[in-house]
Coordinates of C-alpha atoms in Angstrom, one line a residue:
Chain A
X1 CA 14.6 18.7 16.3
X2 CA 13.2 16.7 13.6
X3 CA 9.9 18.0 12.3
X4 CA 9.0 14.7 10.3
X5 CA 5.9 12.2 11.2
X6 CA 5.3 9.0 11.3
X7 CA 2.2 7.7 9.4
X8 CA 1.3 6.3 13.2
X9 CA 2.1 9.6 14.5
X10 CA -0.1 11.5 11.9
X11 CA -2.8 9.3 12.9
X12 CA -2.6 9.9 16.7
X13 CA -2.3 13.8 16.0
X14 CA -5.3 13.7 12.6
X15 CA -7.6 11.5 15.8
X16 CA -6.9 14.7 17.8
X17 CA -7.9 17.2 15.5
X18 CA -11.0 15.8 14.5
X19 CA -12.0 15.2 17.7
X20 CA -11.7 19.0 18.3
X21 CA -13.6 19.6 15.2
X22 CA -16.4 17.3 15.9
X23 CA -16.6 18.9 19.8
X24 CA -16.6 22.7 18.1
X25 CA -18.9 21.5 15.0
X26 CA -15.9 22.6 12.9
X27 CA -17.2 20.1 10.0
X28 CA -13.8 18.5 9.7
X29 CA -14.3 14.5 8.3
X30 CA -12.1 11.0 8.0
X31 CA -12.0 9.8 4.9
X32 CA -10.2 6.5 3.1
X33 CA -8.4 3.8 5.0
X34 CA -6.9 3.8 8.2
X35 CA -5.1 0.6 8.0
X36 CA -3.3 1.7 4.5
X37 CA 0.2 3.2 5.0
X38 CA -0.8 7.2 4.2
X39 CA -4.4 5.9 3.2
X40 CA -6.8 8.2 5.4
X41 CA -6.8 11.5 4.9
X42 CA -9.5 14.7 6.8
X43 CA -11.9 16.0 4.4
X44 CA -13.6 19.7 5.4
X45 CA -16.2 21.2 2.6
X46 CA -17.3 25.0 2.6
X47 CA -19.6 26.9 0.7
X48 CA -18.7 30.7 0.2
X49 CA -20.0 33.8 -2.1
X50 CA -16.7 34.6 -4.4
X51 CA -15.2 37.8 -4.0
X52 CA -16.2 40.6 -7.0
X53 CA -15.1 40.0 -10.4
X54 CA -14.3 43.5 -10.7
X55 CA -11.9 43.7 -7.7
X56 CA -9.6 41.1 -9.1
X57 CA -6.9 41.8 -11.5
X58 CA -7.7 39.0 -14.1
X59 CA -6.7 39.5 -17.3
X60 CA -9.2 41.1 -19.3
X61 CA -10.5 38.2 -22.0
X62 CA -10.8 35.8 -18.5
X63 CA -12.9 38.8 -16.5
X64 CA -15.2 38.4 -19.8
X65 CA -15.5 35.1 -20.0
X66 CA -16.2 35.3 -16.6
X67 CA -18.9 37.9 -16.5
X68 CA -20.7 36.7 -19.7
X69 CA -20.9 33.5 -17.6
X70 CA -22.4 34.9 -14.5
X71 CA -24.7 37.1 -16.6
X72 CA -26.1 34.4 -18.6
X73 CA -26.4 32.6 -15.2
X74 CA -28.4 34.8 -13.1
X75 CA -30.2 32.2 -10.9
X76 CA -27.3 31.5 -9.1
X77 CA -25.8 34.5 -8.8
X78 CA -27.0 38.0 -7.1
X79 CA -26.3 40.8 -8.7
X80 CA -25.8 43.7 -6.6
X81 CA -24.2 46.7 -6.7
X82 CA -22.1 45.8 -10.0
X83 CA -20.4 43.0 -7.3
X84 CA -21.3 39.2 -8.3
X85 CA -21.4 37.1 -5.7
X86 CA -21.1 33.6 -7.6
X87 CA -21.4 30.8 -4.9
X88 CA -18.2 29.0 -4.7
X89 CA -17.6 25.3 -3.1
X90 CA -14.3 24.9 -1.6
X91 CA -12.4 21.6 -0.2
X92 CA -9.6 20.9 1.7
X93 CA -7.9 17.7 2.1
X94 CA -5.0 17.0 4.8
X95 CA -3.1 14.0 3.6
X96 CA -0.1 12.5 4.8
X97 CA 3.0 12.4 2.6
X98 CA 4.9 9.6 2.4
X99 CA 7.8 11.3 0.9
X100 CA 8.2 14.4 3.2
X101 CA 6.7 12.4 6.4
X102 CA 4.5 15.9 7.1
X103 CA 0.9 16.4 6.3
X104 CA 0.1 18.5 3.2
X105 CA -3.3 20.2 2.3
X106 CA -3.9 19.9 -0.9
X107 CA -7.5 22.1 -1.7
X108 CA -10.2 23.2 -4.7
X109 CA -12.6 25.6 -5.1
X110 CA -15.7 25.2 -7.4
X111 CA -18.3 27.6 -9.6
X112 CA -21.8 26.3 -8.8
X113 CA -21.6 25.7 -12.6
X114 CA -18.7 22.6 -11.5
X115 CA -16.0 24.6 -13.5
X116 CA -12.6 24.8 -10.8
X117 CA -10.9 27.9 -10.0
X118 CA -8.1 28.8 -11.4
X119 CA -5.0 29.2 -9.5
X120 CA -5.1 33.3 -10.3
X121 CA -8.7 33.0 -9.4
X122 CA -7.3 31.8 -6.3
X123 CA -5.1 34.2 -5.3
X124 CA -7.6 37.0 -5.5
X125 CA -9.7 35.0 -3.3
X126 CA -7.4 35.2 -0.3
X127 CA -7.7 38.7 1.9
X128 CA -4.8 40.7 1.3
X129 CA -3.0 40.7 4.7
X130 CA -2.8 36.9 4.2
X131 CA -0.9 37.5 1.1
X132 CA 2.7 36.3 0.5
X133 CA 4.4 40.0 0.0
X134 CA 5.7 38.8 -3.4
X135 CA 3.1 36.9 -5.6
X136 CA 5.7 35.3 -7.5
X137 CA 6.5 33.5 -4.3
X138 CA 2.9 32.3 -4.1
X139 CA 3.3 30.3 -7.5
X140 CA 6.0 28.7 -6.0
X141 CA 4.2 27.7 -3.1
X142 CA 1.0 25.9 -4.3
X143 CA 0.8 24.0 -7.4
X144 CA -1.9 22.0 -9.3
X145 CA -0.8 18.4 -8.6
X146 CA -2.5 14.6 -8.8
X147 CA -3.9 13.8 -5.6
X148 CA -2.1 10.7 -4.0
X149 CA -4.8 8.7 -3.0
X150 CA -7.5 10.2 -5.7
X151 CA -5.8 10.8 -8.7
X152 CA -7.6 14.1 -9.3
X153 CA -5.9 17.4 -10.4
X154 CA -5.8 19.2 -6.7
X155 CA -3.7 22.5 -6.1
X156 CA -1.4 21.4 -3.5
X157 CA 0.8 23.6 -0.6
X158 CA 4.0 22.2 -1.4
X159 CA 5.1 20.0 1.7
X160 CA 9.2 20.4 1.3
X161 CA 9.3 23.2 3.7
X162 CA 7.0 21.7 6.2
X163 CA 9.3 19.8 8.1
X164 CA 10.8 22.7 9.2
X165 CA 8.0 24.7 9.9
X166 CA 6.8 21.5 12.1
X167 CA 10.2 21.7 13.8
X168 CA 9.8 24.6 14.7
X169 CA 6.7 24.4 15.8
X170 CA 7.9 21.6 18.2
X171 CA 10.0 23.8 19.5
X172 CA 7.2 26.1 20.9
X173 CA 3.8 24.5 21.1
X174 CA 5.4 20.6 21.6
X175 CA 4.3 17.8 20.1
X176 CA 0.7 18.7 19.3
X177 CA 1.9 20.5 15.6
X178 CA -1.3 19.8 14.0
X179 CA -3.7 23.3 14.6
X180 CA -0.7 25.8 15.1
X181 CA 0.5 24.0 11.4
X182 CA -2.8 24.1 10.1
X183 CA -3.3 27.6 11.5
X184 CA 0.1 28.9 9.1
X185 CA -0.7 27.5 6.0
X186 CA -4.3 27.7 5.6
X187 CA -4.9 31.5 5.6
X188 CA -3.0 31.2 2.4
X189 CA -5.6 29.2 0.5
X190 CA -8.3 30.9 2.3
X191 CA -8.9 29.0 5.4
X192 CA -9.5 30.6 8.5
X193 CA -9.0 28.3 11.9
X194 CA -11.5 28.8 14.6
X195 CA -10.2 30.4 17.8
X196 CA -11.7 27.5 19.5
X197 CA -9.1 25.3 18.6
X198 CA -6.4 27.1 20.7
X199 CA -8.1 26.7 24.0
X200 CA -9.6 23.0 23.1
X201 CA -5.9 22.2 22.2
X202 CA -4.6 24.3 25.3
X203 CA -7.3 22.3 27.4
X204 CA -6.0 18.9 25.9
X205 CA -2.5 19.5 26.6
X206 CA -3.2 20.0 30.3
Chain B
X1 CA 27.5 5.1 -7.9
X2 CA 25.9 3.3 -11.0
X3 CA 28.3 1.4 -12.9
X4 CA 26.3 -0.3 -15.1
X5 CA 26.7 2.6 -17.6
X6 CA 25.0 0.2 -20.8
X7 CA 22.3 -0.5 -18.3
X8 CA 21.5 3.3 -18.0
X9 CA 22.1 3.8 -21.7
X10 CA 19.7 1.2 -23.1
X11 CA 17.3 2.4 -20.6
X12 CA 17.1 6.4 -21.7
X13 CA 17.2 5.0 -25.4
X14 CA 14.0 3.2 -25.0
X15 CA 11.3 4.9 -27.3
X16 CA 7.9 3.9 -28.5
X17 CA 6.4 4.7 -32.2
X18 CA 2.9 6.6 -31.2
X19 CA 0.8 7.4 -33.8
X20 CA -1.8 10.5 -32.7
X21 CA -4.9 11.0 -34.6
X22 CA -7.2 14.4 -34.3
X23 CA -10.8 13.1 -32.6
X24 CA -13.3 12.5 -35.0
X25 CA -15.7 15.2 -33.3
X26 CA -13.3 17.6 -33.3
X27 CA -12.4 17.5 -37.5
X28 CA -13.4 20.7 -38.8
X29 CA -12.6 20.1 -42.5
X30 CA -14.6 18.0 -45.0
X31 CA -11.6 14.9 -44.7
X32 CA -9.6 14.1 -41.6
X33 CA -6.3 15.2 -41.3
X34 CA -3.3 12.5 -41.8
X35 CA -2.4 11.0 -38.5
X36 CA 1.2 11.9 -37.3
X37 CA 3.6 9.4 -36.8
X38 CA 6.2 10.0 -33.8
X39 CA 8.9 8.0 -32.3
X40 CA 8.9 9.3 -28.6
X41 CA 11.5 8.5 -25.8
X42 CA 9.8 6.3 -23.2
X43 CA 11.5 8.8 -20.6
X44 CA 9.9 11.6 -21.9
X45 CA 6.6 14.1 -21.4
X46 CA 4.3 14.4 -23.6
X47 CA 4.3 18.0 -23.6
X48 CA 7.6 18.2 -24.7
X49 CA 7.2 16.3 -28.0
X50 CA 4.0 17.0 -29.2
X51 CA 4.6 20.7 -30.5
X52 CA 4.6 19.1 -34.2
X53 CA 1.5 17.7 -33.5
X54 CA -0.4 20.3 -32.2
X55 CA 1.2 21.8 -35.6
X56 CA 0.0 19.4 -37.6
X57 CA -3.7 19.0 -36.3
X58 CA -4.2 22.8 -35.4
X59 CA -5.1 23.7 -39.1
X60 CA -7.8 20.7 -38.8
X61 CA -10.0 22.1 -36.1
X62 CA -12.3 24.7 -35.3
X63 CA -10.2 28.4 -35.4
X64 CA -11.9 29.3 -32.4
X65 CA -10.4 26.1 -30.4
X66 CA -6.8 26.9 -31.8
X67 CA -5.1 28.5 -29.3
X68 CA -6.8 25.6 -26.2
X69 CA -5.0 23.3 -24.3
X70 CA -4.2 20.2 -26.2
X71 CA -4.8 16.7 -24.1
X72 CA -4.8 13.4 -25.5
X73 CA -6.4 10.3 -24.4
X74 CA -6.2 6.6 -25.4
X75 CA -9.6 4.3 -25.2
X76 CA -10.9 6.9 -24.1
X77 CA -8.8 7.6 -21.0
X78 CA -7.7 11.2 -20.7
X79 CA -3.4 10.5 -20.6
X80 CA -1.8 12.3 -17.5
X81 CA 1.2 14.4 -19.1
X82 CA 3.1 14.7 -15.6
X83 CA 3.3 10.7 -15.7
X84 CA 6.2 9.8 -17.7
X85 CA 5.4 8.3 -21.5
X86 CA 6.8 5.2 -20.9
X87 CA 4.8 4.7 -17.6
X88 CA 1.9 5.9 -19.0
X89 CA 2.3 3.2 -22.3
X90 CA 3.3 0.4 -19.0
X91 CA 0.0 1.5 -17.7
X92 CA -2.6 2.0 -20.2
X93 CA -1.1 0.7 -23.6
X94 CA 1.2 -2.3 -23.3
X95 CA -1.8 -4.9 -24.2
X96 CA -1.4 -2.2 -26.9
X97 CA -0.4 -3.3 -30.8
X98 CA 2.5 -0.4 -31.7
X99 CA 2.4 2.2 -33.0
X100 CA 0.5 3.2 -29.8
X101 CA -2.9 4.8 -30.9
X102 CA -3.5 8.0 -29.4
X103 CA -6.1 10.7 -29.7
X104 CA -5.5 14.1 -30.0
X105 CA -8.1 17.0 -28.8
X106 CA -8.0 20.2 -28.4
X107 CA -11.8 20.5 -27.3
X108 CA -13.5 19.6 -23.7
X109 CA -10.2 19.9 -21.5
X110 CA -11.2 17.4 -18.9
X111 CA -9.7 19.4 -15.8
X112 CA -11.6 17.2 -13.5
X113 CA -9.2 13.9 -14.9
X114 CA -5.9 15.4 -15.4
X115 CA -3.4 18.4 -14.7
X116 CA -3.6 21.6 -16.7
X117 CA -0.3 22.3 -18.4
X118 CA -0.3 25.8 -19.9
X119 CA 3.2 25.9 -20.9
X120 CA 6.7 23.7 -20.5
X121 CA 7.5 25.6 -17.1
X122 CA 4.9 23.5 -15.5
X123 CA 6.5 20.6 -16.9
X124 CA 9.8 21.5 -15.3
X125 CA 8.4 22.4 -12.3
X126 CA 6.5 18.9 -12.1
X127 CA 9.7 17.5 -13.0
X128 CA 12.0 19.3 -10.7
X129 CA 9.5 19.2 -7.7
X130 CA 9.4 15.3 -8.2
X131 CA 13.3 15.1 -8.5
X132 CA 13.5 17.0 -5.2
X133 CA 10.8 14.6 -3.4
X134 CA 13.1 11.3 -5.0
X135 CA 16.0 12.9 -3.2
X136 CA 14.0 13.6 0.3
X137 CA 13.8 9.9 0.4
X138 CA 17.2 9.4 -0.6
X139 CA 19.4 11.7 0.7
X140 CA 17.0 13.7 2.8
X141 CA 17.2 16.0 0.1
X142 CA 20.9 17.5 1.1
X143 CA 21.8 16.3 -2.4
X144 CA 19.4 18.4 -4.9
X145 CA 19.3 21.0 -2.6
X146 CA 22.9 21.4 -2.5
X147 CA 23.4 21.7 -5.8
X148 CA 23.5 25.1 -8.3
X149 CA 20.7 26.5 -10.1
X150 CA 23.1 25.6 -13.4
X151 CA 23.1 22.1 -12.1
X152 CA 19.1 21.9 -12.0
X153 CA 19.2 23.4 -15.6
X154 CA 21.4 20.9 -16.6
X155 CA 19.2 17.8 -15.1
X156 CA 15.8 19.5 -17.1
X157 CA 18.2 20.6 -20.4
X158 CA 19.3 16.9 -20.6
X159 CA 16.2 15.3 -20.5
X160 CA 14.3 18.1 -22.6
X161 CA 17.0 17.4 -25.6
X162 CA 17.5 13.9 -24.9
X163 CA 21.2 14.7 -24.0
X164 CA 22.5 11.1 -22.2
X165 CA 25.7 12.6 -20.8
X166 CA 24.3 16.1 -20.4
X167 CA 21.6 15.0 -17.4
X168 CA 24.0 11.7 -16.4
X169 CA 26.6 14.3 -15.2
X170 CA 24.6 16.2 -12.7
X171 CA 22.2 13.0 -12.3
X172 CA 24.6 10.6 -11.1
X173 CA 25.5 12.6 -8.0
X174 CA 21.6 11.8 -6.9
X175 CA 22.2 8.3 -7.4
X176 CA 25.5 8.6 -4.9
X177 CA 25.3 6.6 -1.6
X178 CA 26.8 7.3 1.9
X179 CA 25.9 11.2 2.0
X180 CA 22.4 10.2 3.3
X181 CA 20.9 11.4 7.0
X182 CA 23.6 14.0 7.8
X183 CA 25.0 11.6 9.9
X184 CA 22.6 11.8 12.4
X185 CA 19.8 9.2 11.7
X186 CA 19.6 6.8 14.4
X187 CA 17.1 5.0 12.3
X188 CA 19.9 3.9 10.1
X189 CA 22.4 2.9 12.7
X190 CA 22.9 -0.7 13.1
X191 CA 21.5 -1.3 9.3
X192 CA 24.6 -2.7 7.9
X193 CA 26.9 -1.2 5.7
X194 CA 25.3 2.5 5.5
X195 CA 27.6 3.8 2.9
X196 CA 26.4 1.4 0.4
X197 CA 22.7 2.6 1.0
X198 CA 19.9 5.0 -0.3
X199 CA 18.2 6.3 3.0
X200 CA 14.6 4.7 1.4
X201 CA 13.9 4.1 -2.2
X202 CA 11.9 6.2 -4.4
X203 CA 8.9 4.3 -6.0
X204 CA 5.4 4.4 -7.1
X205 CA 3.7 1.3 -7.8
X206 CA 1.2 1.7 -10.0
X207 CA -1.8 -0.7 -9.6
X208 CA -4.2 -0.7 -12.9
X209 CA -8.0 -0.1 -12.6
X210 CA -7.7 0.8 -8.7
X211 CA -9.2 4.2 -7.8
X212 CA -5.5 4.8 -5.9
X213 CA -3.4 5.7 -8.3
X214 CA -0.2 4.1 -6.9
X215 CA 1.1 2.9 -3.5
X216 CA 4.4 4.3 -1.7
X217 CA 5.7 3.4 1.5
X218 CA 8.9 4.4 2.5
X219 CA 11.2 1.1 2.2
X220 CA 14.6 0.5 3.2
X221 CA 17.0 -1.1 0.5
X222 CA 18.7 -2.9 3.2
X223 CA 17.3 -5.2 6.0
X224 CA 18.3 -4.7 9.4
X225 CA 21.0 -7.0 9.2
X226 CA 22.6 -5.8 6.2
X227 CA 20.9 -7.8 3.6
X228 CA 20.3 -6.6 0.6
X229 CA 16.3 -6.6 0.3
X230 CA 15.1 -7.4 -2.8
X231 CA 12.3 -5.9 -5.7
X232 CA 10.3 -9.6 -4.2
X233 CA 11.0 -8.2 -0.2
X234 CA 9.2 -4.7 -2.2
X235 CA 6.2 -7.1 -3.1
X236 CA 5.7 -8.6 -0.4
X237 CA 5.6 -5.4 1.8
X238 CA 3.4 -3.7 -0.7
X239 CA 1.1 -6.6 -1.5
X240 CA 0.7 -8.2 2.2
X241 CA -3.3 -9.4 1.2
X242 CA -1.4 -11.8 -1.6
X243 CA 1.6 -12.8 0.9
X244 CA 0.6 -16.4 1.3
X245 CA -2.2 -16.8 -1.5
X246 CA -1.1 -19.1 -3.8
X247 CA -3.8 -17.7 -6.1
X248 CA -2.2 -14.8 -7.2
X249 CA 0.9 -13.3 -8.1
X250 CA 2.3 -10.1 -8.6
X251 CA 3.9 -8.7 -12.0
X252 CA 5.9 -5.7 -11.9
X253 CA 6.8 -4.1 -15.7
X254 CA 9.1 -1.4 -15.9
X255 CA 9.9 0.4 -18.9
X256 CA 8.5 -2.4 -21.0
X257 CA 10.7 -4.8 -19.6
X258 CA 9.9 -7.4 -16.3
X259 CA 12.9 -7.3 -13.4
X260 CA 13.7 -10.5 -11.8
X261 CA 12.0 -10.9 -8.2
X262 CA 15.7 -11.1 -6.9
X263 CA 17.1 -7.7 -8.1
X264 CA 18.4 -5.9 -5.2
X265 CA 16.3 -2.3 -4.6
X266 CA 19.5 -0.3 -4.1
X267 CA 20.5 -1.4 -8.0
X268 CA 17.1 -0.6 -9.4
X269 CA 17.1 2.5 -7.9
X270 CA 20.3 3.4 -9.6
X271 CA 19.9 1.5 -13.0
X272 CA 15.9 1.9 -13.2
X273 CA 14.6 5.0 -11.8
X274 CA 13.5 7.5 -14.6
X275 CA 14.9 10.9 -14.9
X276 CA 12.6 12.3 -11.9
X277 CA 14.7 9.2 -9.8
X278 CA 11.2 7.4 -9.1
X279 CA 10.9 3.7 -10.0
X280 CA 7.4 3.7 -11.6
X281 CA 6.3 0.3 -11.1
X282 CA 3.7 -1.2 -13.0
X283 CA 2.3 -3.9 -10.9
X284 CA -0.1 -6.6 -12.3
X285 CA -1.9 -8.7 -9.9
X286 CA -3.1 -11.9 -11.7
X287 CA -4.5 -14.9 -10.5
X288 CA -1.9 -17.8 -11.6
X289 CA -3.7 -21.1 -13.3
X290 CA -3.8 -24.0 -11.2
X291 CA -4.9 -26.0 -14.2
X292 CA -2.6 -29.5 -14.4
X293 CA -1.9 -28.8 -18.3
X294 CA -1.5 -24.8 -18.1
X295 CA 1.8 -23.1 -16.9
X296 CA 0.9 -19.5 -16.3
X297 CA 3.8 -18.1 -17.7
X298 CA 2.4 -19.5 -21.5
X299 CA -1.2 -17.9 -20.9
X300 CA -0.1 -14.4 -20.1
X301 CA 0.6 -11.8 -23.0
X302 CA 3.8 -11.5 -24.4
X303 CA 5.6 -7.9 -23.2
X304 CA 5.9 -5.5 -26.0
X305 CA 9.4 -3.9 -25.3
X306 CA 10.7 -0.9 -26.7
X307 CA 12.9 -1.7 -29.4

């Protein structure tokens, strides 16, 4: 079984899913043009407290950099128990790719200062069972890349596996691919699918 | 295969003379540094040529700033590195006079405008990962993936030291027809002569001053009957709002030069792709003078070509 989309089948399956969204309040948006070839695209924005500088194994001139900032910044950040909690804007973006035929979520993640996250800043954002066993695996994964239909430097889960992961998907949950895909690849950039989408989805399919 | 051999020759010896110049702002000496004169090839990254100009301005700026990403920018437009230089001269500079004027900074990285690019890995990665996509639309990717890590080092060595027959080696098996769709496709039955085929042709077209920054469908370089379609057939898909306006017409420039309307796709794929086996198309759409003493073709600027 194939596991590649149409751009008229990822626009019946993207209708679906944001109707979901919008029924659980899951915050999930349209954005750009429906009647361009791979023009539209589902926006979702979350705000988050980051993780402790401590815990993460930065190098050592970044984790200054980094602390100096948040201690020079101290209305935006709480300081407690030697953990800073620096509020942190994150955005994900599912966008069809015209190349691969799959969707692909391209994401960022924001200081309140506007500064993005590096892609090591990232990785110690995401919980550790969620973790690729090797990390060399995940720098192969996601990459910084220019957004098709914005231009903008976005890290990117790199689609040219997806085909077969929709595939197989197909094989199990049918045709509707679009939350058990979602549900695989977003834990590793750090989002988290509400259990409500499996029985909405299981409701629809009956 | 390709077969127009000097067509593929002429087109990886295209270069441009760029002349960088350290910002202004960012002079930390009482007299600003020499500009530095390169002749680039228009296939090329930036990040693989500039190493003697970093060199060159790094002594010139603030020693704190030293060791930061270099970007460059030109009127004032932060240059995307991943974009290949001859796209990005197509796109931004070619109402340019040459040597192309670039600024050089080291200060301000604008990472909400263009990629970071730490080291050349990311280059190669950029450039491999594109290659890959190219040959998803081709040849459902069974060609690049098919091929030995030696062979991928090969593609990036050739273009990294401008070696012609070094990357054409390993590059002309991506630009071999027939192996496409495993066979399988029943999309491509009954579209004529298969063997002769790509599966779809890899383009961009890139529109200038559109927030987008470029259109791709996935287009067939043969019509259902077995026609060859056309770079116009392209046009007309991508451009359906000036199908039928008599206003306007559409100007595609390609590695300084114009193709005929006429060219078959299947042959600019093979001759015209760059080494990531994209067509970067840059398309101008310009309102054509009606006016009884004004042919249009007079009124528009003259190309600047590479040579």
């Amino acid at each position: 079984m194939n596991g590649e989309l149409s751009w008229e089948e990822f626009l019946v399956l993207m209708d679906d899913f944001l109707e979901i969204s919008n029924g659980i309040g899951d915050g999930w948006a349209l954005f750009g043009e429906k009647n361009v070839f791979g023009g539209a695209y589902a926006v979702k924005r979350e705000e988050r407290s980051g993780k402790s500088v401590e815990n993460s194994n930065l190098n050592s001139d970044l984790e200054e950099t980094n602390l100096e900032k948040i201690l020079e910044d101290n209305s935006v950040v709480e300081t407690e128990k030697n953990e800073n909690k620096g509020r942190q804007f994150w955005e994900y973006h599912i966008v069809y790719s015209v190349s691969y035929s799959v969707p692909v979520l391209y994401f960022n993640a924001w200081r309140d200062s506007g500064e993005l996250l590096t892609l090591e800043e990232i990785w110690n954002e995401i919980p550790p069972s969620m973790k690729p066993d090797a990390e060399d695996k995940y720098w192969s994964l996601i990459s910084q890349q220019e957004h098709p239909l914005l231009g903008k430097p976005f890290f990117q889960i790199h689609p040219c596996q997806t085909a077969n992961l929709i595939s197989a998907i197909k094989g199990i949950a049918g045709e509707r691919i679009f939350i058990p895909w979602l549900s695989t690849v977003g834990p590793l950039v750090n989002l988290s699918l509400s259990p409500l989408y499996a029985s909405k989805n299981a409701k629809q399919i009956e | 295969m390709a077969s127009d051999r000097e067509v593929l020759r002429e087109i990886w010896e295209g270069k441009l003379p760029v002349c960088f110049q350290l910002h202004s702002e960012e002079v930390y000496a009482l007299q600003a540094p020499d500009p530095y004169y390169l002749m680039v090839p228009r296939l090329s990254y930036f990040p693989l040529v500039t190493d003697k100009v970093r060199k060159h301005f790094s002594r010139h700026i603030h020693p704190e700033k030293r060791e930061a990403e270099m970007w460059l920018d030109f009127n004032g437009q932060p240059l995307k590195w991943h974009y290949p230089i001859g796209l990005l001269f197509d796109l931004q500079g070619s109402d340019a006079s040459l040597p192309w004027n670039v600024t050089v900074h080291f200060d301000k990285f604008p990472e909400r405008e263009i990629l970071h690019c730490p080291c050349r890995e990311v280059v190669e990665s950029h450039f491999m990962s594109t290659l890959k996509e190219a040959d998803a639309l081709k040849h459902r990717g069974q060609v690049a993936s098919s091929m030995q890590k030696k062979e991928h080092n090969q593609l990036w060595l050739g273009l990294q030291h401008d070696k012609f027959d070094q990357f054409w080696s390993v590059n002309r098996r991506l630009m071999e027809v027939g192996s496409s769709g495993g066979g399988s496709s029943s999309a491509l039955s009954g579209s004529g002569d298969e063997a002769a085929f790509f599966r779809f042709v890899p383009f961009r077209c890139y529109v200038p001053n559109l927030e987008i920054p470029y259109r791709q469908r996935p287009i067939r370089p043969c019509a259902e009957d077995g026609r060859c379609r056309t770079l116009g057939d392209l046009l007309e898909e991508l451009f359906p709002e000036e199908k039928g306006q008599t206003g306007k017409e559409v100007r595609v420039v390609t590695h300084g030069v114009e193709p005929p309307k006429e060219v078959p796709l299947q042959w600019l794929s093979e001759h015209l792709s760059y080494p990531d086996n994209f067509l970067h198309l840059v398309c101008h759409v310009i309102p054509v003078k009606r006016l009884p003493s004004m042919s249009a073709s007079s009124s528009s600027p003259a190309h600047v070509s590479s040579e």
